[in-house]
Coordinates of C-alpha atoms and ligand atoms in Angstrom, one line a residue:
X1 CA -129.5 -9.5 -128.6
X2 CA -130.4 -8.2 -125.1
X3 CA -130.4 -11.0 -122.6
X4 CA -129.9 -13.7 -125.2
X5 CA -126.9 -16.0 -124.6
X6 CA -123.8 -15.1 -126.5
X7 CA -123.9 -18.3 -128.6
X8 CA -127.1 -17.3 -130.3
X9 CA -125.1 -14.9 -132.5
X10 CA -122.0 -17.2 -132.7
X11 CA -120.8 -19.5 -135.5
X12 CA -118.7 -22.5 -134.5
X13 CA -116.0 -24.1 -136.7
X14 CA -115.0 -27.7 -136.2
X15 CA -111.4 -28.7 -136.5
X16 CA -110.5 -32.4 -137.0
X17 CA -106.8 -32.0 -136.1
X18 CA -105.6 -35.1 -137.9
X19 CA -106.6 -33.6 -141.3
X20 CA -106.3 -29.8 -140.8
X21 CA -102.7 -28.8 -141.0
X22 CA -99.4 -30.8 -140.6
X23 CA -96.5 -28.7 -139.4
X24 CA -93.8 -31.4 -139.1
X25 CA -94.2 -33.4 -142.2
X26 CA -95.3 -36.7 -140.6
X27 CA -98.5 -36.6 -142.7
X28 CA -100.7 -36.1 -139.7
X29 CA -102.1 -32.7 -138.7
X30 CA -101.0 -31.2 -135.4
X31 CA -101.5 -28.3 -133.0
X32 CA -98.7 -26.1 -134.3
X33 CA -100.3 -26.7 -137.7
X34 CA -103.6 -25.2 -136.4
X35 CA -101.8 -22.2 -135.0
X36 CA -100.3 -21.6 -138.4
X37 CA -103.7 -21.5 -140.0
X38 CA -105.7 -19.4 -137.5
X39 CA -105.7 -16.4 -139.9
X40 CA -108.0 -18.5 -142.1
X41 CA -110.6 -18.7 -139.3
X42 CA -110.2 -15.1 -138.4
X43 CA -110.8 -14.2 -142.0
X44 CA -113.9 -16.4 -142.1
X45 CA -115.1 -14.6 -139.0
X46 CA -116.1 -17.6 -136.8
X47 CA -116.4 -17.2 -133.0
X48 CA -115.7 -20.6 -131.6
X49 CA -113.5 -23.5 -132.5
X50 CA -114.5 -27.0 -131.6
X51 CA -111.4 -29.1 -131.5
X52 CA -111.9 -32.9 -132.1
X53 CA -109.9 -35.0 -129.6
X54 CA -106.2 -34.3 -129.2
X55 CA -105.7 -36.2 -125.9
X56 CA -103.3 -39.1 -125.5
X57 CA -104.8 -42.0 -127.4
X58 CA -103.9 -45.2 -129.3
X59 CA -105.8 -43.7 -132.2
X60 CA -108.0 -46.8 -132.8
X61 CA -110.8 -44.3 -133.6
X62 CA -108.7 -41.3 -134.4
X63 CA -108.7 -40.0 -130.8
X64 CA -112.2 -41.0 -129.8
X65 CA -110.5 -43.6 -127.7
X66 CA -108.6 -41.7 -124.9
X67 CA -105.9 -43.2 -122.7
X68 CA -105.1 -40.0 -120.8
X69 CA -107.6 -37.2 -120.5
X70 CA -105.0 -34.8 -119.2
X71 CA -102.3 -35.0 -121.8
X72 CA -101.9 -34.3 -125.5
X73 CA -101.1 -37.2 -127.9
X74 CA -97.6 -36.9 -129.3
X75 CA -98.9 -37.0 -132.9
X76 CA -100.6 -33.7 -132.2
X77 CA -98.0 -32.1 -130.0
X78 CA -97.6 -31.3 -126.3
X79 CA -99.5 -29.5 -123.5
X80 CA -97.3 -26.5 -124.2
X81 CA -98.4 -26.5 -127.8
X82 CA -101.9 -26.7 -126.6
X83 CA -101.5 -23.7 -124.3
X84 CA -100.0 -21.8 -127.2
X85 CA -102.9 -22.6 -129.4
X86 CA -105.4 -21.6 -126.7
X87 CA -103.6 -18.3 -126.3
X88 CA -103.5 -17.6 -130.0
X89 CA -107.2 -18.4 -130.3
X90 CA -108.1 -16.1 -127.4
X91 CA -105.8 -13.4 -128.8
X92 CA -108.0 -13.4 -131.9
X93 CA -111.2 -13.0 -129.9
X94 CA -112.3 -16.6 -130.5
X95 CA -113.2 -19.3 -128.0
X96 CA -112.0 -22.9 -127.9
X97 CA -114.2 -25.8 -127.1
X98 CA -112.8 -29.3 -126.4
X99 CA -114.3 -32.6 -127.4
X100 CA -115.3 -34.6 -124.3
X101 CA -115.4 -38.4 -124.8
X102 CA -116.6 -39.8 -121.6
X103 CA -119.1 -42.5 -122.5
X104 CA -116.1 -44.7 -123.0
X105 CA -112.3 -44.6 -122.6
X106 CA -109.6 -46.5 -124.5
X107 CA -108.9 -50.0 -123.2
X108 CA -105.4 -48.6 -122.6
X109 CA -106.6 -46.0 -120.1
X110 CA -105.1 -46.8 -116.7
X111 CA -108.7 -46.9 -115.3
X112 CA -109.5 -49.8 -117.6
X113 CA -106.1 -51.5 -117.2
X114 CA -106.8 -51.6 -113.4
X115 CA -110.5 -52.5 -113.9
X116 CA -109.7 -55.5 -116.0
X117 CA -106.9 -56.7 -113.7
X118 CA -109.1 -58.7 -111.3
X119 CA -112.7 -59.1 -110.3
X120 CA -112.1 -57.4 -106.9
X121 CA -110.1 -54.5 -108.2
X122 CA -111.5 -51.2 -106.7
X123 CA -112.1 -49.9 -110.2
X124 CA -113.8 -53.1 -111.4
X125 CA -117.2 -51.4 -111.3
X126 CA -115.9 -48.3 -113.3
X127 CA -116.8 -50.3 -116.4
X128 CA -119.6 -52.8 -117.4
X129 CA -118.5 -56.3 -116.6
X130 CA -120.8 -59.2 -116.9
X131 CA -120.7 -63.1 -116.9
X132 CA -121.3 -65.1 -120.1
X133 CA -125.0 -65.7 -120.8
X134 CA -126.3 -68.5 -118.6
X135 CA -126.0 -71.9 -120.3
X136 CA -123.2 -70.7 -122.6
X137 CA -119.5 -71.2 -122.4
X138 CA -117.4 -68.1 -122.3
X139 CA -116.2 -67.1 -125.7
X140 CA -118.6 -69.2 -127.8
X141 CA -120.8 -67.3 -130.2
X142 CA -124.0 -66.1 -128.5
X143 CA -122.4 -66.2 -125.0
X144 CA -122.3 -62.4 -124.9
X145 CA -124.4 -60.9 -122.0
X146 CA -126.7 -59.1 -124.5
X147 CA -127.4 -59.6 -128.2
X148 CA -126.7 -56.0 -129.2
X149 CA -124.9 -55.0 -132.4
X150 CA -122.2 -52.4 -131.8
X151 CA -121.9 -49.1 -133.8
X152 CA -118.8 -50.5 -135.4
X153 CA -120.2 -53.9 -136.3
X154 CA -119.9 -57.1 -134.2
X155 CA -121.1 -57.7 -130.6
X156 CA -120.9 -54.9 -128.0
X157 CA -119.2 -57.3 -125.7
X158 CA -115.6 -58.7 -125.6
X159 CA -114.4 -61.5 -123.4
X160 CA -111.5 -60.7 -121.1
X161 CA -109.7 -64.0 -120.6
X162 CA -108.0 -62.8 -117.3
X163 CA -111.3 -62.8 -115.4
X164 CA -113.6 -64.8 -117.7
X165 CA -116.1 -61.9 -117.9
X166 CA -117.2 -59.7 -120.8
X167 CA -116.9 -55.9 -120.9
X168 CA -119.3 -53.6 -122.7
X169 CA -118.3 -51.5 -125.7
X170 CA -121.0 -49.8 -127.7
X171 CA -118.3 -48.8 -130.2
X172 CA -115.0 -50.6 -131.0
X173 CA -113.4 -53.3 -128.9
X174 CA -110.8 -50.8 -127.8
X175 CA -113.5 -48.4 -126.5
X176 CA -114.9 -49.9 -123.2
X177 CA -118.0 -48.0 -121.8
X178 CA -117.6 -46.2 -118.5
X179 CA -120.1 -47.1 -115.8
X180 CA -121.8 -43.7 -115.0
X181 CA -123.8 -45.4 -112.2
X182 CA -120.7 -45.3 -110.1
X183 CA -120.4 -41.9 -108.4
X184 CA -116.6 -42.2 -108.4
X185 CA -116.6 -42.3 -112.2
X186 CA -118.7 -39.2 -112.4
X187 CA -116.5 -37.3 -109.9
X188 CA -113.4 -38.3 -111.9
X189 CA -114.9 -37.0 -115.1
X190 CA -116.1 -33.7 -113.5
X191 CA -112.7 -33.0 -111.9
X192 CA -111.0 -33.6 -115.3
X193 CA -113.4 -31.2 -116.9
X194 CA -112.7 -28.6 -114.3
X195 CA -109.0 -29.0 -114.9
X196 CA -109.5 -28.1 -118.6
X197 CA -111.7 -25.1 -117.8
X198 CA -109.1 -23.9 -115.3
X199 CA -106.6 -24.1 -118.1
X200 CA -108.8 -21.7 -120.0
X201 CA -110.9 -23.7 -122.4
X202 CA -114.4 -22.4 -123.1
X203 CA -116.6 -25.5 -123.0
X204 CA -117.1 -28.9 -124.4
X205 CA -118.7 -30.8 -127.2
X206 CA -119.9 -34.0 -125.5
X207 CA -119.5 -37.2 -127.5
X208 CA -122.5 -39.5 -127.5
X209 CA -123.6 -38.0 -124.2
X210 CA -127.1 -39.5 -124.5
X211 CA -125.5 -43.0 -124.0
X212 CA -124.1 -42.4 -120.5
X213 CA -127.3 -43.6 -118.7
X214 CA -128.3 -47.2 -119.6
X215 CA -131.0 -49.5 -118.4
X216 CA -128.9 -51.4 -115.8
X217 CA -131.0 -54.5 -116.5
X218 CA -129.3 -54.6 -119.9
X219 CA -132.2 -56.2 -121.7
X220 CA -131.8 -58.0 -125.1
X221 CA -132.9 -56.4 -128.3
X222 CA -136.1 -58.0 -129.4
X223 CA -135.6 -57.9 -133.2
X224 CA -132.5 -59.5 -134.5
X225 CA -130.8 -59.9 -137.8
X226 CA -130.8 -63.6 -138.8
X227 CA -127.3 -63.3 -140.3
X228 CA -125.7 -62.2 -137.0
X229 CA -128.2 -63.1 -134.3
X230 CA -127.8 -59.5 -133.0
X231 CA -130.0 -56.5 -133.0
X232 CA -130.3 -52.8 -132.1
X233 CA -130.1 -52.3 -128.4
X234 CA -130.5 -48.5 -128.7
X235 CA -133.8 -48.5 -126.6
X236 CA -131.9 -49.9 -123.7
X237 CA -128.5 -48.1 -123.8
X238 CA -129.6 -44.6 -124.9
X239 CA -131.6 -41.9 -122.9
X240 CA -131.5 -44.1 -119.8
X241 CA -133.5 -43.3 -116.7
X242 CA -130.7 -41.1 -115.2
X243 CA -129.6 -39.1 -118.2
X244 CA -131.2 -35.8 -117.1
X245 CA -130.0 -36.3 -113.5
X246 CA -126.4 -36.8 -114.7
X247 CA -126.5 -33.8 -117.0
X248 CA -127.9 -31.6 -114.3
X249 CA -125.3 -32.8 -111.8
X250 CA -122.5 -32.1 -114.3
X251 CA -123.9 -28.6 -114.9
X252 CA -123.8 -27.9 -111.2
X253 CA -120.4 -29.6 -110.5
X254 CA -118.5 -28.3 -113.5
X255 CA -120.1 -25.1 -115.0
X256 CA -121.7 -23.3 -112.0
X257 CA -120.0 -19.9 -111.5
X258 CA -118.3 -20.0 -114.9
X259 CA -120.2 -17.8 -117.4
X260 CA -119.4 -17.7 -121.1
X261 CA -119.0 -21.4 -121.6
X262 CA -120.5 -23.5 -124.4
X263 CA -122.0 -27.0 -123.9
X264 CA -123.2 -29.0 -126.8
X265 CA -124.2 -32.7 -126.6
X266 CA -123.9 -35.1 -129.4
X267 CA -127.0 -37.3 -129.3
X268 CA -127.5 -39.8 -132.1
X269 CA -131.1 -41.0 -132.3
X270 CA -132.4 -38.2 -130.1
X271 CA -136.1 -37.2 -130.7
X272 CA -137.5 -33.7 -130.4
X273 CA -139.1 -34.2 -127.0
X274 CA -135.9 -35.4 -125.4
X275 CA -133.9 -32.7 -127.1
X276 CA -136.2 -30.0 -125.8
X277 CA -135.8 -31.4 -122.2
X278 CA -132.0 -31.2 -122.6
X279 CA -131.9 -27.7 -124.0
X280 CA -134.7 -25.9 -122.3
X281 CA -132.6 -23.3 -120.3
X282 CA -134.6 -23.5 -117.1
X283 CA -133.7 -27.2 -116.7
X284 CA -130.0 -26.4 -116.6
X285 CA -128.6 -29.3 -118.7
X286 CA -126.9 -28.4 -122.0
X287 CA -127.0 -25.3 -124.2
X288 CA -127.7 -27.3 -127.4
X289 CA -127.6 -30.7 -128.9
X290 CA -126.6 -32.3 -132.2
X291 CA -129.5 -34.3 -133.4
X292 CA -129.2 -36.9 -136.2
X293 CA -132.6 -37.0 -138.0
X294 CA -131.5 -35.1 -141.1
X295 CA -128.3 -37.1 -141.5
X296 CA -130.2 -40.4 -141.3
X297 CA -132.7 -39.6 -144.1
X298 CA -130.6 -41.3 -146.8
X299 CA -129.8 -44.4 -144.7
X300 CA -131.2 -47.7 -146.0
X301 CA -130.8 -51.0 -144.1
X302 CA -127.6 -49.4 -142.9
X303 CA -125.7 -46.1 -143.5
X304 CA -123.7 -48.0 -146.2
X305 CA -126.9 -48.7 -148.1
X306 CA -127.6 -45.0 -149.1
X307 CA -131.0 -44.1 -150.6
X308 CA -131.9 -41.0 -152.7
X309 CA -133.7 -38.3 -150.7
X310 CA -137.2 -37.4 -151.6
X311 CA -137.6 -33.7 -152.6
X312 CA -138.4 -31.7 -149.5
X313 CA -137.3 -34.4 -147.1
X314 CA -134.3 -32.4 -145.8
X315 CA -136.4 -29.2 -145.4
X316 CA -139.3 -31.0 -143.8
X317 CA -137.0 -32.5 -141.2
X318 CA -135.1 -29.3 -140.4
X319 CA -138.3 -27.4 -140.3
X320 CA -139.9 -29.7 -137.8
X321 CA -136.9 -29.3 -135.4
X322 CA -137.1 -25.6 -135.8
X323 CA -140.8 -25.7 -134.7
X324 CA -140.5 -28.2 -131.9
X325 CA -137.1 -27.5 -130.3
X326 CA -135.9 -24.2 -131.7
X327 CA -138.2 -21.9 -129.7
X328 CA -138.0 -22.9 -126.1
X329 CA -134.9 -25.0 -126.5
X330 CA -132.1 -24.4 -129.0
X331 CA -130.8 -26.2 -132.1
X332 CA -127.3 -26.8 -133.3
X333 CA -127.3 -26.4 -137.1
X334 CA -125.0 -28.7 -139.1
X335 CA -124.8 -30.5 -142.4
X336 CA -121.4 -32.0 -142.0
X337 CA -118.9 -33.1 -139.4
X338 CA -116.1 -35.7 -139.2
X339 CA -118.6 -38.5 -139.2
X340 CA -120.7 -37.5 -142.2
X341 CA -120.0 -37.4 -145.9
X342 CA -119.4 -33.9 -147.4
X343 CA -122.6 -31.8 -147.5
X344 CA -122.2 -30.6 -151.1
X345 CA -121.8 -34.2 -152.3
X346 CA -124.6 -35.6 -150.2
X347 CA -127.3 -32.9 -150.2
X348 CA -126.2 -30.8 -153.2
X349 CA -124.8 -31.4 -156.6
X350 CA -121.0 -31.5 -156.5
X351 CA -120.7 -31.6 -160.3
X352 CA -122.8 -29.2 -162.5
X353 CA -123.9 -27.1 -159.5
X354 CA -121.0 -27.3 -157.2
X355 CA -120.8 -23.7 -156.3
X356 CA -124.5 -23.0 -156.4
X357 CA -125.5 -26.0 -154.2
X358 CA -122.7 -25.4 -151.7
X359 CA -123.8 -21.8 -151.2
X360 CA -127.6 -22.7 -151.3
X361 CA -127.2 -25.3 -148.5
X362 CA -125.1 -22.8 -146.5
X363 CA -127.8 -20.1 -146.9
X364 CA -130.4 -22.4 -145.6
X365 CA -128.4 -23.6 -142.6
X366 CA -126.9 -20.3 -141.5
X367 CA -130.2 -18.4 -141.5
X368 CA -132.2 -20.9 -139.5
X369 CA -132.7 -20.4 -135.8
X370 CA -129.9 -22.0 -133.9
X371 CA -126.1 -22.1 -133.7
X372 CA -124.5 -23.0 -137.0
X373 CA -121.4 -25.3 -137.2
X374 CA -119.0 -25.2 -140.1
X375 CA -116.9 -28.4 -140.6
X376 CA -113.4 -27.8 -141.8
X377 CA -113.4 -27.5 -145.6
X378 CA -117.1 -27.0 -145.9
X379 CA -116.4 -23.3 -146.3
X380 CA -114.5 -24.2 -149.4
X381 CA -117.1 -26.5 -150.8
X382 CA -114.9 -29.6 -150.3
X383 CA -116.4 -32.7 -151.8
X384 CA -116.4 -36.4 -151.0
X385 CA -113.1 -38.3 -151.4
X386 CA -112.0 -40.3 -154.4
X387 CA -111.7 -43.7 -152.8
X388 CA -111.1 -46.4 -155.4
X389 CA -110.1 -49.6 -153.5
X390 CA -110.5 -50.9 -150.0
X391 CA -106.9 -49.8 -149.3
X392 CA -107.9 -46.2 -149.7
X393 CA -110.1 -46.3 -146.7
X394 CA -108.9 -45.7 -143.1
X395 CA -112.0 -45.6 -140.8
X396 CA -112.6 -48.4 -138.3
X397 CA -116.3 -48.1 -138.8
X398 CA -116.1 -48.7 -142.6
X399 CA -113.4 -51.4 -142.4
X400 CA -115.2 -53.4 -139.7
X401 CA -118.5 -53.1 -141.7
X402 CA -116.7 -54.3 -144.8
X403 CA -115.2 -57.3 -142.9
X404 CA -118.5 -58.3 -141.5
X405 CA -120.5 -57.8 -144.8
X406 CA -118.9 -60.9 -146.3
X407 CA -121.0 -63.0 -143.9
X408 CA -124.2 -61.0 -144.5
X409 CA -124.5 -61.7 -148.2
X410 CA -123.7 -58.2 -149.6
X411 CA -121.2 -58.1 -152.5
X412 CA -117.9 -56.4 -151.9
X413 CA -118.6 -53.9 -154.7
X414 CA -122.0 -52.9 -153.2
X415 CA -120.4 -52.3 -149.8
X416 CA -117.5 -50.3 -151.3
X417 CA -120.1 -48.1 -153.1
X418 CA -121.8 -47.5 -149.8
X419 CA -118.5 -46.5 -148.2
X420 CA -117.7 -44.2 -151.1
X421 CA -121.0 -42.4 -150.6
X422 CA -121.6 -42.4 -146.9
X423 CA -118.3 -43.5 -145.2
X424 CA -116.8 -41.2 -142.6
X425 CA -113.4 -41.0 -144.5
X426 CA -115.2 -38.6 -146.9
X427 CA -114.9 -35.9 -144.3
X428 CA -111.4 -36.8 -143.3
X429 CA -109.4 -36.1 -146.4
X430 CA -106.9 -33.2 -145.7
X431 CA -108.1 -29.6 -145.9
X432 CA -107.2 -28.2 -149.3
X433 CA -105.2 -25.0 -148.7
X434 CA -103.3 -24.8 -152.0
X435 CA -103.0 -26.4 -155.4
X436 CA -99.5 -27.9 -154.7
X437 CA -99.0 -31.6 -154.1
X438 CA -100.0 -32.2 -150.5
X439 CA -102.5 -29.4 -150.9
X440 CA -100.5 -27.2 -148.4
X441 CA -101.6 -29.7 -145.7
X442 CA -98.4 -31.6 -145.5
X443 CA -94.8 -31.7 -146.9
X444 CA -94.8 -35.4 -146.3
X445 CA -97.0 -38.4 -147.2
X446 CA -100.6 -37.7 -146.0
X447 CA -102.2 -40.4 -143.7
X448 CA -105.2 -40.5 -146.0
X449 CA -105.1 -39.3 -149.7
X450 CA -105.6 -35.7 -150.5
X451 CA -108.6 -35.3 -152.8
X452 CA -107.2 -34.8 -156.4
X453 CA -109.5 -31.9 -156.9
X454 CA -107.3 -29.8 -154.6
X455 CA -105.6 -28.5 -157.8
X456 CA -108.6 -26.2 -158.4
X457 CA -110.6 -26.5 -155.2
X458 CA -108.5 -24.8 -152.5
X459 CA -108.5 -21.9 -150.1
X460 CA -105.8 -19.9 -151.9
X461 CA -107.9 -19.9 -155.1
X462 CA -110.9 -18.6 -153.1
X463 CA -109.7 -15.9 -150.8
X464 CA -109.7 -13.0 -153.2
X465 CA -112.6 -14.3 -155.4
X466 CA -115.8 -12.5 -154.4
X467 CA -117.8 -15.2 -156.0
X468 CA -116.1 -18.1 -154.1
X469 CA -117.8 -20.4 -151.7
X470 CA -115.4 -19.1 -149.0
X471 CA -116.4 -15.4 -149.7
X472 CA -120.1 -16.4 -149.5
X473 CA -119.6 -18.2 -146.1
X474 CA -117.9 -15.0 -144.9
X475 CA -121.0 -13.0 -145.7
X476 CA -123.2 -15.5 -144.0
X477 CA -121.1 -15.5 -140.8
X478 CA -121.1 -11.7 -140.8
X479 CA -124.9 -11.6 -141.3
X480 CA -125.5 -13.4 -138.0
X481 CA -123.2 -10.9 -136.3
X482 CA -124.8 -7.9 -137.9
X483 CA -128.5 -8.7 -137.8
X484 CA -130.3 -9.6 -134.6
X485 CA -133.1 -11.1 -136.6
X486 CA -130.7 -13.8 -137.7
X487 CA -129.6 -14.6 -134.2
X488 CA -132.8 -14.6 -132.4
X489 CA -135.7 -14.0 -134.8
X490 CA -138.7 -16.4 -134.5
X491 CA -138.9 -19.1 -137.2
X492 CA -141.9 -19.8 -139.4
X493 CA -142.1 -21.9 -142.6
X494 CA -143.3 -20.4 -145.9
X495 CA -145.3 -22.6 -148.2
X496 CA -143.7 -22.2 -151.6
X497 CA -146.0 -24.6 -153.4
X498 CA -142.9 -26.6 -154.5
X499 CA -141.4 -29.2 -152.2
X500 CA -137.9 -28.6 -153.7
X501 CA -138.0 -24.9 -152.6
X502 CA -137.5 -24.3 -148.9
X503 CA -138.9 -21.0 -147.7
X504 CA -138.9 -19.6 -144.2
X505 CA -139.3 -16.4 -142.4
X506 CA -137.4 -15.1 -139.3
X507 CA -139.2 -12.3 -137.5
X508 CA -138.1 -10.0 -134.7
X509 CA -140.4 -7.1 -133.8
X510 CA -141.2 -5.3 -137.0
X511 CA -138.4 -6.9 -139.0
X512 CA -138.8 -9.9 -141.3
X513 CA -136.1 -11.9 -143.0
X514 CA -137.4 -14.1 -145.9
X515 CA -135.2 -17.0 -147.1
X516 CA -136.0 -18.9 -150.3
X517 CA -133.7 -21.8 -151.4
X518 CA -134.2 -24.0 -154.4
X519 CA -132.7 -27.3 -153.2
X520 CA -132.8 -29.0 -156.6
X521 CA -131.3 -29.1 -160.1
X522 CA -134.6 -28.0 -161.6
X523 CA -135.7 -24.3 -162.1
X524 CA -138.7 -23.4 -159.9
X525 CA -141.4 -21.2 -161.4
X526 CA -143.2 -18.6 -159.3
X527 CA -141.3 -19.5 -156.2
X528 CA -140.3 -15.9 -155.6
X529 CA -143.6 -14.0 -155.7
X530 CA -144.1 -14.7 -152.0
X531 CA -141.3 -12.4 -151.0
X532 CA -141.0 -9.4 -153.3
X533 CA -143.4 -6.7 -152.3
X534 CA -141.3 -3.9 -150.7
X535 CA -138.6 -6.3 -149.6
X536 CA -134.9 -5.6 -150.0
X537 CA -132.7 -8.3 -151.4
X538 CA -129.7 -8.6 -149.1
X539 CA -128.1 -11.8 -150.2
X540 CA -128.2 -14.1 -153.3
X541 CA -125.9 -16.8 -154.6
X542 CA -126.2 -16.0 -158.3
X543 CA -124.2 -13.2 -159.6
X544 CA -127.0 -11.2 -161.2
X545 CA -128.9 -11.3 -157.9
X546 CA -132.6 -11.6 -158.2
X547 CA -133.4 -11.9 -161.9
X548 CA -137.0 -12.7 -162.4
X549 CA -139.5 -14.9 -160.6
X550 CA -137.9 -18.2 -161.5
X551 CA -135.5 -19.6 -158.9
X552 CA -132.7 -21.2 -160.9
X553 CA -131.2 -24.5 -159.8
X554 CA -129.9 -24.2 -156.3
X555 CA -130.6 -20.5 -156.2
X556 CA -130.9 -18.8 -152.9
X557 CA -132.4 -15.4 -152.2
X558 CA -132.7 -13.5 -148.9
X559 CA -134.9 -10.5 -148.4
X560 CA -135.5 -8.2 -145.5
X561 CA -138.4 -6.0 -144.6
X562 CA -138.6 -3.2 -143.8
Ligands
ISL1 O1 -120.8 -42.0 -137.5 C1 -121.9 -42.4 -137.1 C2 -122.8 -42.7 -138.1 O2 -122.8 -44.1 -138.4 C3 -122.3 -42.7 -135.7 O3 -122.5 -44.0 -135.5 C4 -121.2 -42.2 -134.8 O4 -120.3 -43.2 -134.5 C5 -121.9 -41.7 -133.6 O5 -122.5 -40.6 -134.1 C6 -121.0 -41.3 -132.5 O6 -120.0 -40.5 -132.9 C7 -119.1 -40.0 -132.0 O7 -118.6 -41.1 -131.2 C8 -117.9 -42.1 -131.8 C9 -116.8 -41.6 -132.7 O8 -116.3 -42.6 -133.5 C10 -117.3 -40.5 -133.6 O9 -116.3 -39.9 -134.4 C11 -117.9 -39.4 -132.7 O10 -118.3 -38.3 -133.4 C12 -117.3 -42.9 -130.7 O11 -116.6 -42.1 -129.8

C-alpha cells in the first residue's frame, strides 16, 4: 500500500534451527540444513525468515544463552555457512531477521567471566551483583537479595563463591542479566547489532526486550508462595522507567539510515497501553511487538496447570488488541512459536477436526490487521509431541519445574500432564518433511523424538494436495500480497450472535473483507447471514465452499465486497 511500511504486507516464518533440518546426521538441525530447505519457504511464499539463535552458546536454553554474539555455534555451522544462508535467502527475494538476546548472556560469555572475577573488575557493573540480604549468611535459603521467582523456577539470584555476592538471572542460572543502566553495555550491544546489519541481516527479533530496564531499587515481591517463600517480581523488573529511552536510543544508534529493516520486540506481560507506546511509529521505538495475552488465557496457577478456554475467549482477546493497538500502532500476529504448544492442539481440535481447525485458526490469524508469523511446521498442521515419560522431555523450563514441583505438593503425574499440554518441547519436535524414519529431518538420532504422526503428517504428502493445510497457508500468504485490504484495511468486529463464531471486517476505501470463523466443534446456525448479500466468497476451508447458512465445525469463510 502507498506509504505503508513494507512489513504490513509481509508474512514472517520462524525457524528454530535445532529442529528444522539436519544436514550432517548429528541429530541437530543446522545452517546447511536450512539452505537445503529454502525451496519449501519459497513455495509457501513467505517474505521474511526469523532465525532463532545460532550464536556460540553452551545451549543451556537452546541458544538463548549466548557466549559469543559474533560467531556461530559449531552445532549449527560456521560464519561462512551463515553467509551462504543469507545469500541464498536474499537470492530468493526474502529477508533474514536474527534473534537478539541481550537481556542476558551466557555465564560463559567473556563479559561475565570477567565480571565475576573480582569485585573491582572493570566489567563488574555490566551485570547485577548484590550482597546477601542483610542479617543473612551468604548461601542460606532466603539470603537472596530479592524474593523473586525466576521464569525457570527457583530464585533469580545465584551466589558466586569467588566474591561472596549474588548475580541476577531472571531465567536460568546460566543466563545472567546484563545491566543496561551501564552505558558501556548499551554501546557494546549496539555495536554488535551494527556488525550483523553490516553483514547483511535485515533486522532483529528482540528477546524479552521489555525486561532490559528494571527498577534499580530491586524491591521485593509483596505476595509470595508459602511453599517457596518467593513471588512474582514482574512489576519491578519489566517495563522499567528507562525502557522507552533505551529503545529510542537503540533505534537512533543502530537503525538510523538503514531503511527496510524489521524490529519486533518480544514482550511477555505487556499491556495494550505499553505496546501502543512502543509501536506508535512517531515515537521511533520498534515496528511491532509480540504480546502474550492470548497465549496466557489457558494458564492456571502456572502454565503447567492448563485450563480449558471459554468459548470466545481467544477472539475477545485478539479483537481487543486489534482495537487498541492495531490502528495507530501495529500488532504481530501469532498463535505459536518455539515457546508455545502447537496451535492446532491448543486452540483447535487435532483429532476429529485436525485439518479444519488448523485452517480455521490460520484464516483468523492471517486476515487480522498486523504482521502474521508462521512457526515452522504450523503450515503443515503439526501437532503437540507424544511425550510419555520424563525422559522424553528436553526443555530446561519443564525439567526445572518438574524438579521443584516435588516440594510444592503437586503429583508427578499432574505435572507431567501439564508438560504434555503446555510444555515448550511440543513446539520443538523436528519438522516433518517426509514419512521415512527421521521424517527427512535427520539421518541420525534426533536430539528430541520425532512425532510418530510424521508417517502421514508431513510436507511431502501435502505439497501437491490442493486440500492440504500447506496449500491453504499458501493461499493465505498470497492473499496478503494480492489484496491491499488484507495488508492495511481497518479492523472492526462483527457481532455474530454466537461467542464461538469470530466475525470481523477489514475495510479499505470502498472495499470490505468479511471473515467468519467457527472456532468450535459445534455447528453454528445463522452465523453466515451477516455476510452474504452481494458479497463474493474468495476463500473457504471446506471443499464445497459456502454451502448454506450453517457454519460447520471449524468452518471459515471469507467474503469480499464489491
Ligand atoms: O515460555 C514462556 C512461557 O512460560 C516464557 O516464560 C518465556 O520464557 C518468555 O516468553 C521469554 O522467552 C524468550 O526468552 C527466554 C527463552 O527461553 C525463550 O525461548 C525466548 O523466546 C530466555 O531467553
